[in-house]
C-alpha cells in the first residue's frame, strides 16, 4: 500500500471527525484493556512469564542466524522448503513464482501482517490470481479495499452496519432482504461464502506467530479456525513470516503463546493454535503436497545492531495499541501504513524510512502505557525518542518550533536572564488576564484553539521565595 | 565544590516558577512540615525536558549538567512534578553516562532526587496532613510520576487524612491527559480528544475538584474544562495538602468577574 504517514495530522483530523470511527474506538477502549487486566489478574505468575518470554527472545535475537539455519534444516528434513527474501519485492516475486509453478488460479489467505507489509494481495491479483482473505476482519477490509486498522483486529474501525452494507454490496446473489443485524448472521454469511473458496483454492498463504527452530514447525493462532483450513486444504501451503519470529524450542513457543493471548485479547489461550510441519506425509489424513516458508528480512537484520534491537522482541499482540491514548483518539488508519499505534510508530520509520514516517514518533505523549503493558517489555518511549533525535539531527523541519526551542534553550542556560525574563512575562500575562485565563494568545493559538490558557499568578516562585515571601 | 548542605533543595520546575508559585510555596511548606529545612537555589531554571523530548540531545545534555551542578551541594532535592523528577532520576544518568566528568554526578543526583509526594511519604514517612478541604475530589495520576517513579499510593495516603475531603477514584485515573509536552501544540486536535476523555471520566465521579501532581497536565485539564464552561476546579495536590487552597484554582481569576 502507499503510505500516508507523512500526512498524519490531516489523517488524524479526518479520523477525529468520523463519528462512526470514534464510536468504534470507544468500544475498543472499553473492551480490550479490561479483558487484558482480568486475564493478567487471573495469572499471578504473569510478570514472571513476561520475563521468561523476554529472555527467550533476547537469546534468540543474539543467535538469530543460528536458529534460522536450524529452522531451515528442520523444514528441509520434513520435506518443505525455505525461501530467504531480503525485501518485499523478493518476497512478492518468490510467492508469485510458487503460485505460477503450481499453476494456481485461486489463493486463500490467513491473516498475515507481513502479507500486508509486502502488499502481496495486490501483486497476486495484478498477475491474474484470485485471492481471498479468510479471516473475517481481513475479508471485510479486503471487500472494502481498506488497509487493516489494528494488527490483531483489522476491521475494528467498522460498525456492524458498515459491515452489513459491505456484505450486501459484495454478496449480490443472496436475498437482499436477509437480516444482517446480528454479528452471528454476518459471521455465518462470511462462512458460507468462504466455504466454496476454501475448497477450490490451489494455494493457501498464512502468516506465522512463531517459527520453531527445534522442529521446523510454524505456529499460527486464530480464533476462527480459518488459518487451519487455509493451510490444510490447498495443494500448496506458503507460510509468510519475518525472520524475528523464530524461537528455539517447542517449549519456548508455549511460553510465548501464554503471554500472547493474554496480552492480545485477554484470553488464556487462543481458540485455535496450529502447528504446521512440512507437507502431508504418507498416511496423513490431510495437508498440502507442498510446504514453503518465505522468510522475510525487509530491514529487520539492520535492527539487530543498535537502538531498535529490542523492537525485534515484538510478538504483535496489539496491547500497546489497545492502551495508547493517541491510537484511541485517531485509530490505526491515521498512522498511514500497515503497523499502527506505538509499535507502528517505532517500526514504520525503520521499514519505510524516517522521512515519510517522521510524524509517527512525534505523535506520542510518551505516557509510557505501551511499555507498561507490553508483554515483551519493549521500551517504546525510549525508541520514539531515538527517532526524534534522528529527525532532529536531520535538520530543519518545523522551523518555528525549532526556533522557539532555541530561544528557550538560550534563556534556560542563563539563570539570571531566565529569572528576569520569566518573571517579566508572568507579571505581564497576569496583568493582561482578566478572568485568570486567556481564550486567545498570540503565538499560542495551537493551544488556545481548543483550550483556555491558564494565566500565571503573577510573580516567579524562585525570586519571591528568595525575597523572603512565604506564601 | 561547596560542602554538602543538610537542607532540602526545592526544584520548583519552570512551570511552577512561572505560572503557579502557590505550588512552590505549598511544596516548601509540606517539606518543612515533614521536618526538613528548605532552600530554593536561585540558579535553577528548567530540567531540559522540552529539548530532550524533541530530540535535541545536545541542548538537553547542556541543561542537565547545569541542573547537576546547581543541586550537587544539597543532601536531597525535592520536585513537585513527576515528569521533572522522572527526567532527573531516570533520564539524566543515561544522558550523561558517557561524560566522564558528569556520569557519577548525574547518578548521585538521581539517587537523592525525589518527587514531592514520594519524598513526604516514602522518605519522611509522613502519614497525615493538618489540612481541611470540604470538597469532592478525584486524583489524576500523571504518567511520568506513575510509570517512571511509582507515585500512586503516596498522594492518596495524604489526601485521605485531609479533613472534609471526599476522594473518589476515576476509572481511568491512570490514562494520559493528552498534554505530552510539545505534543499538545504539535497535535492540538488529538491532544484535545485525549483530554476530553480524561475530563469525561473525571467529571463522571461527581468530583468538583481535579487534583494531580504535574502542572503541565493540570493546565491542560483546567484549560479544557474552562473552555467547555465547566466550573470544576483544578489544583496541584500540594496546594490542598498544605492548606493553601484558599487562593483561586488554576485558570481562575482572583476576584471572579461580576454578573
Ligand atoms: S510492542 Fe509489545 S505490546 Fe506492542 S504489539 Fe509488540 S509485543 Fe505487543
XYZ file of C-alpha atoms and ligand atoms in Angstrom:
738
model
C 0.000 0.000 0.000
C 1.062 3.592 -0.460
C 1.971 5.082 2.873
C 0.175 8.241 4.008
C 2.146 8.583 7.238
C 3.545 11.917 6.072
C 0.052 13.437 6.349
C -0.550 12.176 9.885
C -2.016 15.471 11.099
C -4.567 15.616 8.320
C -5.325 11.897 8.687
C -5.865 12.453 12.397
C -8.266 15.334 11.809
C -10.287 13.208 9.408
C -10.378 10.410 11.972
C -11.473 12.758 14.756
C -14.368 13.983 12.619
C -15.515 10.451 11.760
C -18.370 9.758 14.167
C -18.621 6.041 13.428
C -14.902 5.576 13.860
C -14.974 7.444 17.144
C -17.708 5.173 18.410
C -15.732 2.107 17.344
C -12.667 3.445 19.155
C -14.695 3.988 22.313
C -15.810 0.368 22.165
C -12.232 -0.769 21.747
C -11.064 1.322 24.694
C -13.766 -0.195 26.878
C -13.131 -3.761 25.766
C -9.527 -4.754 25.248
C -7.804 -3.146 28.259
C -10.321 -4.529 30.748
C -10.062 -8.019 29.267
C -6.290 -7.933 29.455
C -6.407 -6.686 33.032
C -8.693 -9.523 34.077
C -6.583 -12.127 32.294
C -3.438 -10.847 33.974
C -5.161 -10.828 37.354
C -6.077 -14.485 36.896
C -2.436 -15.454 36.455
C -0.230 -14.411 39.382
C 2.921 -15.508 37.571
C 2.183 -13.329 34.553
C 5.091 -10.990 35.220
C 7.476 -13.895 35.665
C 6.166 -15.308 32.402
C 6.894 -11.986 30.715
C 10.455 -12.114 31.992
C 10.828 -15.621 30.655
C 9.433 -14.585 27.275
C 11.789 -11.605 27.097
C 14.741 -13.841 27.926
C 13.782 -16.307 25.190
C 13.547 -13.596 22.571
C 16.708 -11.804 23.652
C 18.640 -15.033 23.458
C 17.163 -15.864 20.059
C 17.890 -12.437 18.623
C 21.508 -12.685 19.751
C 21.784 -16.005 17.936
C 19.344 -15.317 15.142
C 21.447 -16.718 12.300
C 21.992 -19.994 14.135
C 18.322 -20.508 14.917
C 17.179 -19.584 11.432
C 19.603 -22.059 9.907
C 18.452 -24.752 12.295
C 14.865 -23.940 11.410
C 15.638 -24.253 7.703
C 17.399 -27.578 8.185
C 14.379 -28.946 10.041
C 11.942 -27.689 7.422
C 14.001 -29.430 4.728
C 14.091 -32.593 6.806
C 10.316 -32.537 6.995
C 10.105 -32.196 3.211
C 9.465 -28.461 2.971
C 11.393 -25.553 1.506
C 12.607 -22.239 2.898
C 12.937 -19.156 0.708
C 15.106 -16.342 2.049
C 13.925 -12.924 0.913
C 15.817 -9.725 1.526
C 12.969 -7.329 0.839
C 9.319 -7.011 -0.081
C 9.959 -7.242 -3.827
C 11.855 -10.521 -3.467
C 9.147 -11.972 -1.258
C 6.424 -10.984 -3.726
C 8.337 -12.478 -6.631
C 9.016 -15.683 -4.689
C 5.376 -16.159 -3.752
C 4.212 -15.423 -7.275
C 6.643 -17.924 -8.738
C 5.494 -20.617 -6.314
C 1.916 -19.934 -7.394
C 2.839 -19.946 -11.074
C 4.770 -23.198 -10.761
C 1.737 -24.762 -9.091
C -0.455 -23.481 -11.948
C -2.601 -21.854 -9.302
C -5.675 -19.811 -10.078
C -7.147 -19.358 -6.666
C -5.428 -18.412 -3.403
C -6.828 -18.359 0.121
C -5.125 -16.349 2.811
C -4.987 -16.408 6.556
C -4.281 -13.181 8.382
C -0.691 -12.078 7.969
C 0.645 -8.643 8.777
C 3.795 -9.440 6.830
C 1.485 -10.032 3.859
C 0.179 -6.500 4.346
C 3.733 -5.252 4.704
C 4.715 -6.602 1.291
C 1.284 -5.888 -0.249
C 1.049 -9.424 -1.555
C -2.653 -9.342 -2.433
C -2.295 -6.564 -4.975
C 0.712 -8.252 -6.528
C -1.002 -11.605 -6.959
C -4.204 -10.009 -8.222
C -2.251 -7.943 -10.739
C -0.827 -11.217 -12.007
C -4.202 -12.773 -12.568
C -4.666 -14.716 -9.358
C -7.875 -14.735 -7.434
C -7.001 -14.020 -3.786
C -9.441 -14.160 -0.921
C -8.862 -13.381 2.736
C -10.365 -15.945 5.102
C -10.003 -14.149 8.426
C -13.327 -12.382 8.946
C -11.793 -8.984 9.649
C -9.360 -9.247 6.762
C -12.155 -10.421 4.472
C -14.243 -7.375 5.346
C -11.464 -4.893 4.689
C -10.490 -6.705 1.509
C -14.041 -6.225 0.221
C -13.833 -2.554 1.176
C -10.362 -2.042 -0.269
C -9.020 -0.771 3.041
C -5.830 -1.498 4.941
C -6.091 -3.043 8.423
C -6.583 -0.540 11.233
C -5.295 -2.808 14.001
C -2.694 -5.565 13.937
C -4.928 -8.164 15.559
C -8.375 -6.761 14.759
C -8.057 -5.405 11.226
C -11.678 -4.231 10.887
C -12.057 -2.840 14.420
C -12.764 0.612 12.948
C -16.077 -0.529 11.477
C -19.555 -0.821 12.908
C -21.856 -3.788 12.308
C -23.974 -1.614 9.977
C -20.978 -0.815 7.843
C -20.077 -4.494 7.613
C -23.669 -5.377 6.694
C -23.626 -2.755 3.925
C -20.359 -4.123 2.631
C -21.761 -7.671 2.559
C -24.948 -6.608 0.800
C -22.899 -4.979 -1.917
C -20.401 -7.816 -2.264
C -22.748 -10.796 -1.969
C -25.192 -9.724 -4.656
C -26.574 -13.195 -5.258
C -28.007 -13.550 -1.739
C -31.580 -12.412 -0.947
C -31.475 -8.624 -0.481
C -33.971 -8.651 2.407
C -31.968 -11.057 4.594
C -31.449 -9.831 8.171
C -27.866 -8.800 8.900
C -28.162 -7.013 12.202
C -26.540 -9.657 14.397
C -22.814 -10.400 14.459
C -23.713 -14.066 14.209
C -25.556 -13.535 10.919
C -22.586 -11.666 9.490
C -20.208 -14.398 10.558
C -22.449 -17.135 9.127
C -22.750 -15.325 5.829
C -18.991 -14.884 5.543
C -18.500 -18.559 6.380
C -20.969 -19.646 3.742
C -19.352 -17.511 1.077
C -15.864 -18.594 2.066
C -16.624 -22.310 2.243
C -16.524 -22.835 -1.509
C -13.410 -20.696 -1.747
C -11.594 -22.865 0.778
C -12.395 -25.982 -1.207
C -11.420 -24.523 -4.544
C -8.109 -22.944 -3.544
C -4.859 -24.117 -5.107
C -2.563 -22.235 -2.745
C -3.031 -21.238 0.884
C -0.953 -18.448 2.359
C -0.756 -17.984 6.109
C 1.370 -15.956 8.449
C 3.083 -17.391 11.495
C 3.155 -16.176 15.051
C 6.242 -18.252 15.745
C 8.711 -20.459 13.913
C 10.209 -23.284 15.947
C 13.877 -23.961 15.192
C 13.930 -27.281 17.013
C 11.184 -28.849 14.906
C 10.888 -26.740 11.753
C 7.254 -26.053 12.634
C 5.310 -22.866 12.105
C 2.779 -21.789 14.728
C -0.383 -19.869 13.948
C -3.046 -18.722 16.394
C -6.560 -17.706 15.417
C -9.995 -17.568 16.945
C -11.867 -18.551 13.798
C -10.193 -21.699 12.540
C -9.749 -20.152 9.125
C -5.978 -20.475 9.071
C -6.292 -24.238 9.618
C -8.448 -24.625 6.501
C -6.121 -22.315 4.603
C -3.108 -24.462 5.385
C -4.590 -27.937 5.032
C -6.995 -27.829 2.068
C -4.983 -26.351 -0.848
C -2.267 -28.303 -2.668
C 0.385 -25.776 -1.744
C 0.902 -24.074 1.597
C 3.033 -20.940 1.841
C 3.949 -19.586 5.257
C 4.998 -15.965 5.101
C 6.979 -14.866 8.143
C 9.598 -12.328 9.094
C 12.894 -13.554 10.465
C 12.401 -12.426 14.072
C 9.513 -14.877 14.513
C 11.816 -17.774 15.263
C 12.107 -19.264 18.767
C 14.448 -22.107 19.733
C 12.130 -24.818 21.046
C 8.565 -26.019 21.250
C 8.567 -25.251 24.939
C 9.702 -21.686 24.226
C 6.802 -21.315 21.815
C 4.456 -22.484 24.563
C 5.766 -19.760 26.887
C 5.314 -17.130 24.207
C 1.788 -18.314 23.497
C 0.836 -17.911 27.133
C 1.769 -14.221 27.192
C 0.497 -13.564 23.675
C -3.162 -14.475 24.097
C -3.496 -12.746 27.450
C -1.893 -9.565 26.171
C -3.795 -9.554 22.912
C -7.393 -10.448 23.670
C -7.343 -11.310 27.350
C -7.892 -14.979 26.552
C -5.946 -17.578 28.498
C -5.271 -19.225 25.184
C -6.486 -18.553 21.640
C -9.224 -20.816 20.299
C -7.001 -22.403 17.653
C -3.249 -22.904 17.891
C -1.945 -24.775 14.857
C 1.445 -26.246 14.193
C 2.451 -26.958 10.601
C 5.478 -29.144 9.967
C 6.274 -29.937 6.348
C 3.852 -31.217 3.713
C 1.465 -34.139 4.038
C 3.238 -37.407 4.838
C 2.112 -40.819 3.641
C -0.759 -41.823 5.856
C -1.690 -38.260 6.863
C -5.403 -37.569 6.571
C -4.935 -34.099 5.156
C -2.329 -31.469 4.454
C -0.709 -29.842 1.435
C 1.514 -31.553 -1.103
C 3.988 -28.718 -0.876
C 5.144 -26.715 2.129
C 7.027 -23.440 1.652
C 8.276 -20.948 4.174
C 9.014 -17.481 2.826
C 11.365 -15.796 5.314
C 11.387 -12.048 5.044
C 14.096 -9.716 6.286
C 12.933 -6.342 4.935
C 15.032 -4.218 7.263
C 14.980 -6.445 10.342
C 18.605 -7.540 10.206
C 19.575 -3.873 10.167
C 17.797 -3.542 13.520
C 19.965 -6.237 15.104
C 22.670 -3.717 15.861
C 21.695 -0.519 17.578
C 18.889 1.290 19.283
C 15.963 -0.624 17.818
C 17.097 -4.127 18.598
C 14.610 -4.664 21.399
C 11.812 -3.998 18.938
C 12.632 -7.371 17.374
C 11.118 -8.925 20.502
C 7.669 -7.739 19.422
C 5.122 -10.545 19.117
C 2.436 -8.363 17.511
C -0.030 -8.786 20.338
C -1.554 -5.335 19.915
C -1.584 -4.494 23.631
C 0.312 -1.278 23.018
C -2.329 -0.158 20.517
C -5.154 -1.049 22.872
C -3.706 1.048 25.676
C -2.453 4.016 23.666
C -4.302 7.322 24.119
C -3.277 8.506 20.654
C -4.420 5.289 18.979
C -7.665 5.509 20.961
C -8.182 9.017 19.598
C -7.443 8.508 15.912
C -7.422 4.768 15.193
C -4.991 2.869 13.029
C -5.531 4.362 9.582
C -4.225 7.763 10.651
C -0.774 6.228 11.056
C -0.820 5.784 7.330
C 0.779 2.397 6.853
C 0.481 -1.242 7.868
C 1.563 -1.036 11.504
C -0.097 1.487 13.774
C -0.089 2.615 17.370
C 3.085 2.682 19.442
C 4.697 -0.361 17.812
C 3.876 1.108 14.404
C 5.426 4.419 15.373
C 8.672 2.593 16.128
C 8.606 0.137 13.221
C 7.304 2.233 10.364
C 10.295 4.610 10.167
C 12.563 1.546 10.205
C 10.666 -0.139 7.380
C 9.645 2.695 5.039
C 12.214 5.321 6.069
C 12.189 8.143 8.567
C 11.304 10.897 6.110
C 7.848 9.677 5.155
C 7.181 8.436 8.698
C 8.722 11.179 10.796
C 5.387 12.297 12.271
C 4.712 8.978 13.936
C 7.400 9.142 16.641
C 6.392 12.754 17.320
C 2.706 11.936 17.627
C 3.032 10.417 21.075
C 2.609 11.860 24.539
C 5.338 9.461 25.761
C 2.933 8.451 28.503
C 4.621 5.066 28.783
C 1.483 2.952 28.985
C 2.662 0.917 25.985
C 5.839 -0.104 27.741
C 3.880 -0.858 30.890
C 1.584 -3.352 29.145
C 3.970 -4.711 26.523
C 4.430 -8.403 27.304
C 7.916 -8.200 25.838
C 8.822 -5.141 27.924
C 9.875 -3.176 24.868
C 10.948 0.346 25.874
C 8.811 2.044 23.251
C 9.106 5.629 24.586
C 12.884 5.319 24.513
C 12.713 4.224 20.893
C 10.368 7.035 19.948
C 12.879 9.454 21.473
C 15.578 7.770 19.439
C 13.649 8.545 16.250
C 13.059 12.097 17.420
C 16.795 12.516 17.870
C 17.392 11.209 14.377
C 14.829 13.637 12.991
C 16.369 16.492 14.921
C 19.830 15.700 13.561
C 18.477 15.724 10.046
C 17.513 19.332 10.407
C 15.028 21.877 9.544
C 11.534 20.567 9.859
C 9.006 22.585 11.827
C 11.284 25.613 11.833
C 9.047 27.619 14.097
C 9.093 25.152 16.953
C 12.845 24.747 16.456
C 13.282 28.482 16.738
C 11.126 28.619 19.849
C 13.116 25.829 21.401
C 16.402 27.560 20.555
C 15.292 30.784 22.261
C 14.086 28.832 25.273
C 17.373 26.877 25.448
C 19.398 30.087 25.282
C 17.459 31.626 28.143
C 17.288 28.451 30.211
C 21.072 28.214 30.163
C 21.338 31.696 31.765
C 19.632 31.619 35.166
C 19.686 35.385 35.782
C 18.303 36.223 32.380
C 15.836 33.374 32.826
C 14.649 34.682 36.182
C 14.208 38.170 34.821
C 12.530 37.127 31.565
C 10.109 34.595 33.026
C 9.257 36.975 35.858
C 8.519 39.792 33.434
C 6.398 37.632 31.155
C 4.499 36.138 34.097
C 3.769 39.586 35.522
C 2.657 40.934 32.164
C 0.382 37.979 31.403
C -1.110 38.082 34.885
C -1.956 41.757 34.411
C -3.491 41.167 30.980
C -5.623 38.205 32.015
C -8.994 39.414 33.168
C -10.523 36.075 34.097
C -7.469 34.175 35.208
C -7.027 32.730 31.748
C -6.759 33.561 28.066
C -9.160 32.409 25.403
C -6.635 33.522 22.821
C -2.948 34.377 22.906
C -0.617 35.384 20.098
C 1.974 32.643 19.361
C -0.098 30.192 21.396
C -3.030 29.643 19.065
C -2.129 25.958 18.815
C -3.037 25.805 22.492
C -5.841 28.330 22.634
C -7.682 26.917 19.625
C -9.316 24.329 21.853
C -8.210 25.147 25.396
C -8.054 28.242 27.562
C -4.583 29.167 28.615
C -4.373 29.480 32.403
C -2.743 32.781 33.340
C 0.290 32.887 35.617
C -0.337 34.012 39.181
C 1.936 36.970 38.573
C 5.306 36.530 40.251
C 8.072 33.997 39.902
C 8.262 31.469 42.725
C 12.043 31.248 42.974
C 12.534 35.018 43.119
C 9.628 35.508 45.556
C 10.884 32.824 47.902
C 14.360 34.240 47.935
C 12.940 37.694 48.663
C 11.506 36.164 51.790
C 7.890 35.683 50.748
C 6.375 32.572 52.228
C 3.044 32.079 50.535
C 32.886 22.250 45.250
C 30.677 23.544 48.026
C 30.130 21.373 51.036
C 27.052 19.249 51.250
C 24.198 21.084 52.901
C 21.797 19.139 55.105
C 18.982 21.211 53.661
C 16.483 20.040 51.109
C 16.703 21.913 47.845
C 13.387 22.522 46.163
C 13.493 22.307 42.391
C 10.303 24.212 41.695
C 10.268 23.391 37.937
C 9.866 26.010 35.238
C 6.071 25.782 35.096
C 5.591 26.208 38.840
C 8.105 29.031 38.952
C 6.434 30.985 36.173
C 2.775 30.009 36.383
C 1.885 28.741 39.798
C 4.127 29.905 42.649
C 1.397 28.651 45.007
C 2.577 25.109 44.260
C 6.136 26.092 45.170
C 5.036 27.617 48.460
C 2.828 24.627 49.195
C 5.612 22.161 48.414
C 8.057 24.089 50.602
C 5.543 24.176 53.449
C 4.991 20.430 53.246
C 8.702 19.672 53.158
C 9.144 21.868 56.227
C 6.226 20.162 57.971
C 7.979 16.879 57.321
C 10.903 18.187 59.366
C 13.379 19.367 56.743
C 14.672 22.826 56.020
C 14.068 24.152 52.537
C 16.383 26.036 50.227
C 15.361 27.270 46.797
C 18.525 27.645 44.697
C 18.374 30.817 42.659
C 20.224 29.305 39.682
C 17.509 26.770 38.820
C 15.673 27.044 35.515
C 14.241 24.022 33.732
C 15.072 20.312 33.722
C 15.528 20.230 29.955
C 12.622 18.000 29.001
C 11.400 20.200 26.124
C 14.752 19.681 24.401
C 15.106 16.048 25.423
C 11.699 15.013 24.149
C 12.157 16.997 20.943
C 15.261 15.008 20.102
C 17.670 17.845 20.845
C 20.077 15.808 22.902
C 22.870 18.379 22.859
C 20.751 21.071 24.500
C 19.218 18.588 26.916
C 22.698 17.482 27.957
C 23.850 21.032 28.491
C 20.866 21.855 30.696
C 21.190 18.580 32.572
C 24.767 19.481 33.511
C 23.617 22.855 34.761
C 20.986 21.198 36.948
C 23.511 18.667 38.230
C 25.865 21.494 39.219
C 23.144 23.607 40.799
C 21.849 20.847 43.028
C 25.083 18.997 43.792
C 25.613 20.664 47.200
C 22.358 19.514 48.782
C 21.519 16.385 50.695
C 18.227 15.929 48.905
C 16.295 17.502 46.051
C 12.511 17.609 46.021
C 10.470 18.277 42.895
C 6.707 18.958 42.828
C 6.379 17.262 39.435
C 6.561 13.622 38.437
C 7.820 14.342 34.973
C 10.662 16.658 36.012
C 11.663 14.343 38.863
C 11.496 11.462 36.390
C 13.709 13.368 33.989
C 16.367 13.750 36.682
C 16.023 10.267 38.156
C 15.514 8.167 35.038
C 16.969 10.116 32.154
C 19.897 12.192 33.403
C 22.034 9.156 34.234
C 21.547 7.804 30.703
C 22.018 11.216 29.104
C 25.309 11.840 30.917
C 26.544 8.244 31.074
C 29.312 8.813 28.532
C 30.593 12.035 30.080
C 33.395 11.124 32.496
C 33.063 14.409 34.371
C 29.325 14.065 34.896
C 28.330 10.388 34.822
C 28.866 9.822 38.536
C 27.408 13.192 39.496
C 24.271 12.520 37.478
C 23.815 9.200 39.225
C 24.306 10.834 42.601
C 21.735 13.499 41.810
C 19.290 10.875 40.579
C 19.653 8.967 43.818
C 18.927 11.943 46.070
C 16.125 13.471 43.983
C 12.530 12.776 44.964
C 9.136 13.607 43.631
C 7.374 15.645 46.327
C 4.762 13.097 47.395
C 7.233 10.238 47.286
C 9.586 12.281 49.457
C 6.948 13.092 52.050
C 5.510 9.611 52.349
C 8.351 7.250 51.471
C 11.342 9.166 52.816
C 9.873 11.289 55.608
C 7.188 8.710 56.499
C 4.507 11.349 56.648
C 1.079 9.764 57.022
C -1.179 12.743 57.524
C -1.604 16.448 56.927
C -3.279 19.055 59.045
C -5.267 20.455 56.102
C -9.023 20.871 55.727
C -10.899 20.933 52.445
C -14.628 20.383 52.105
C -14.693 19.222 48.521
C -15.212 16.128 46.437
C -12.020 15.459 44.547
C -10.633 12.972 42.082
C -6.941 12.373 41.507
C -5.274 12.191 38.084
C -2.129 10.061 38.016
C 0.350 11.852 35.837
C 2.125 9.452 33.520
C 5.757 10.047 34.427
C 5.147 10.116 38.161
C 3.148 6.914 37.949
C 5.203 4.903 35.475
C 8.719 6.215 35.936
C 8.598 6.745 39.695
C 5.748 4.610 41.016
C 3.871 7.535 42.547
C 0.393 6.160 43.146
C -0.391 5.461 46.775
C 1.515 8.395 48.289
C -0.799 11.269 47.293
C -3.830 9.169 48.246
C -2.390 8.346 51.660
C -2.076 12.033 52.464
C -5.315 13.111 50.787
C -7.258 10.619 52.900
C -6.068 12.467 56.002
C -7.415 15.814 54.793
C -10.364 16.794 56.924
C -13.602 17.065 54.941
C -12.213 15.838 51.641
C -14.017 13.083 49.760
C -11.714 11.365 47.304
C -13.391 9.425 44.505
C -11.351 7.348 42.093
C -11.943 7.816 38.375
C -11.845 4.511 36.448
C -9.236 5.848 34.034
C -7.183 7.828 36.531
C -4.039 6.308 35.014
C -4.804 7.315 31.430
C -2.796 10.150 29.896
C -4.344 13.643 29.860
C -3.014 14.465 26.389
C -0.507 17.113 27.450
C 2.705 15.355 26.434
C 4.873 18.497 26.434
C 5.171 19.870 22.906
C 2.717 17.178 21.755
C -0.208 19.334 22.902
C 0.699 22.102 20.451
C 2.072 19.907 17.660
C -1.103 17.811 17.508
C -3.674 20.014 19.252
C -6.756 18.189 17.957
C -5.509 14.798 19.076
C -4.445 16.218 22.423
C -7.897 17.732 22.871
C -9.662 14.466 22.140
C -7.487 12.804 24.781
C -8.130 15.455 27.428
C -11.851 15.298 26.657
C -11.855 11.612 27.524
C -9.955 12.412 30.708
C -12.433 15.125 31.660
C -15.475 12.963 30.962
C -14.003 10.245 33.139
C -13.137 12.675 35.945
C -16.469 14.516 35.952
C -18.412 11.252 35.991
C -17.114 10.678 39.518
C -19.121 13.700 40.665
C -15.947 15.479 41.761
C -15.833 19.275 41.752
C -12.070 19.316 42.098
C -9.435 17.562 39.986
C -6.064 17.079 41.649
C -2.746 15.940 40.279
C 0.961 16.194 40.749
C 2.114 17.743 37.480
C 1.377 21.274 36.404
C 1.556 20.507 32.662
C -1.311 18.037 32.956
C -3.241 20.303 35.296
C -3.018 23.303 32.952
C -4.253 21.114 30.103
C -7.173 19.786 32.111
C -8.037 23.211 33.570
C -7.771 24.933 30.189
C -10.099 22.463 28.542
C -12.583 22.404 31.426
C -12.953 26.179 31.415
C -13.244 26.236 27.616
C -16.174 23.857 27.992
C -17.713 26.205 30.538
C -17.229 23.774 33.416
C -16.848 25.063 36.969
C -14.904 22.020 38.115
C -11.667 23.301 39.634
C -8.155 22.039 39.131
C -5.278 22.219 41.590
C -1.924 20.698 42.350
C -2.300 18.191 45.148
C 0.287 20.075 47.238
C -1.994 23.114 47.452
C -4.680 21.071 49.182
C -2.273 19.163 51.420
C -0.584 22.378 52.552
C -3.869 24.159 53.136
C -3.051 26.774 50.516
C -6.192 26.151 48.507
C -7.774 29.407 49.626
C -6.415 31.164 46.547
C -8.012 30.848 43.091
C -7.720 27.493 41.305
C -5.693 27.091 38.103
C -7.032 29.389 35.383
C -9.468 31.142 37.722
C -9.409 34.910 38.331
C -8.525 36.383 41.717
C -11.824 38.175 42.002
C -14.400 36.445 39.867
C -15.869 38.817 37.253
C -19.239 40.187 38.301
C -22.546 39.279 36.654
S 5.303 -3.699 21.024
Fe 4.781 -5.048 22.727
S 2.629 -4.547 23.165
Fe 3.073 -3.735 21.131
S 2.475 -5.363 19.721
Fe 4.664 -5.647 20.137
S 4.734 -7.090 21.833
Fe 2.648 -6.322 21.761
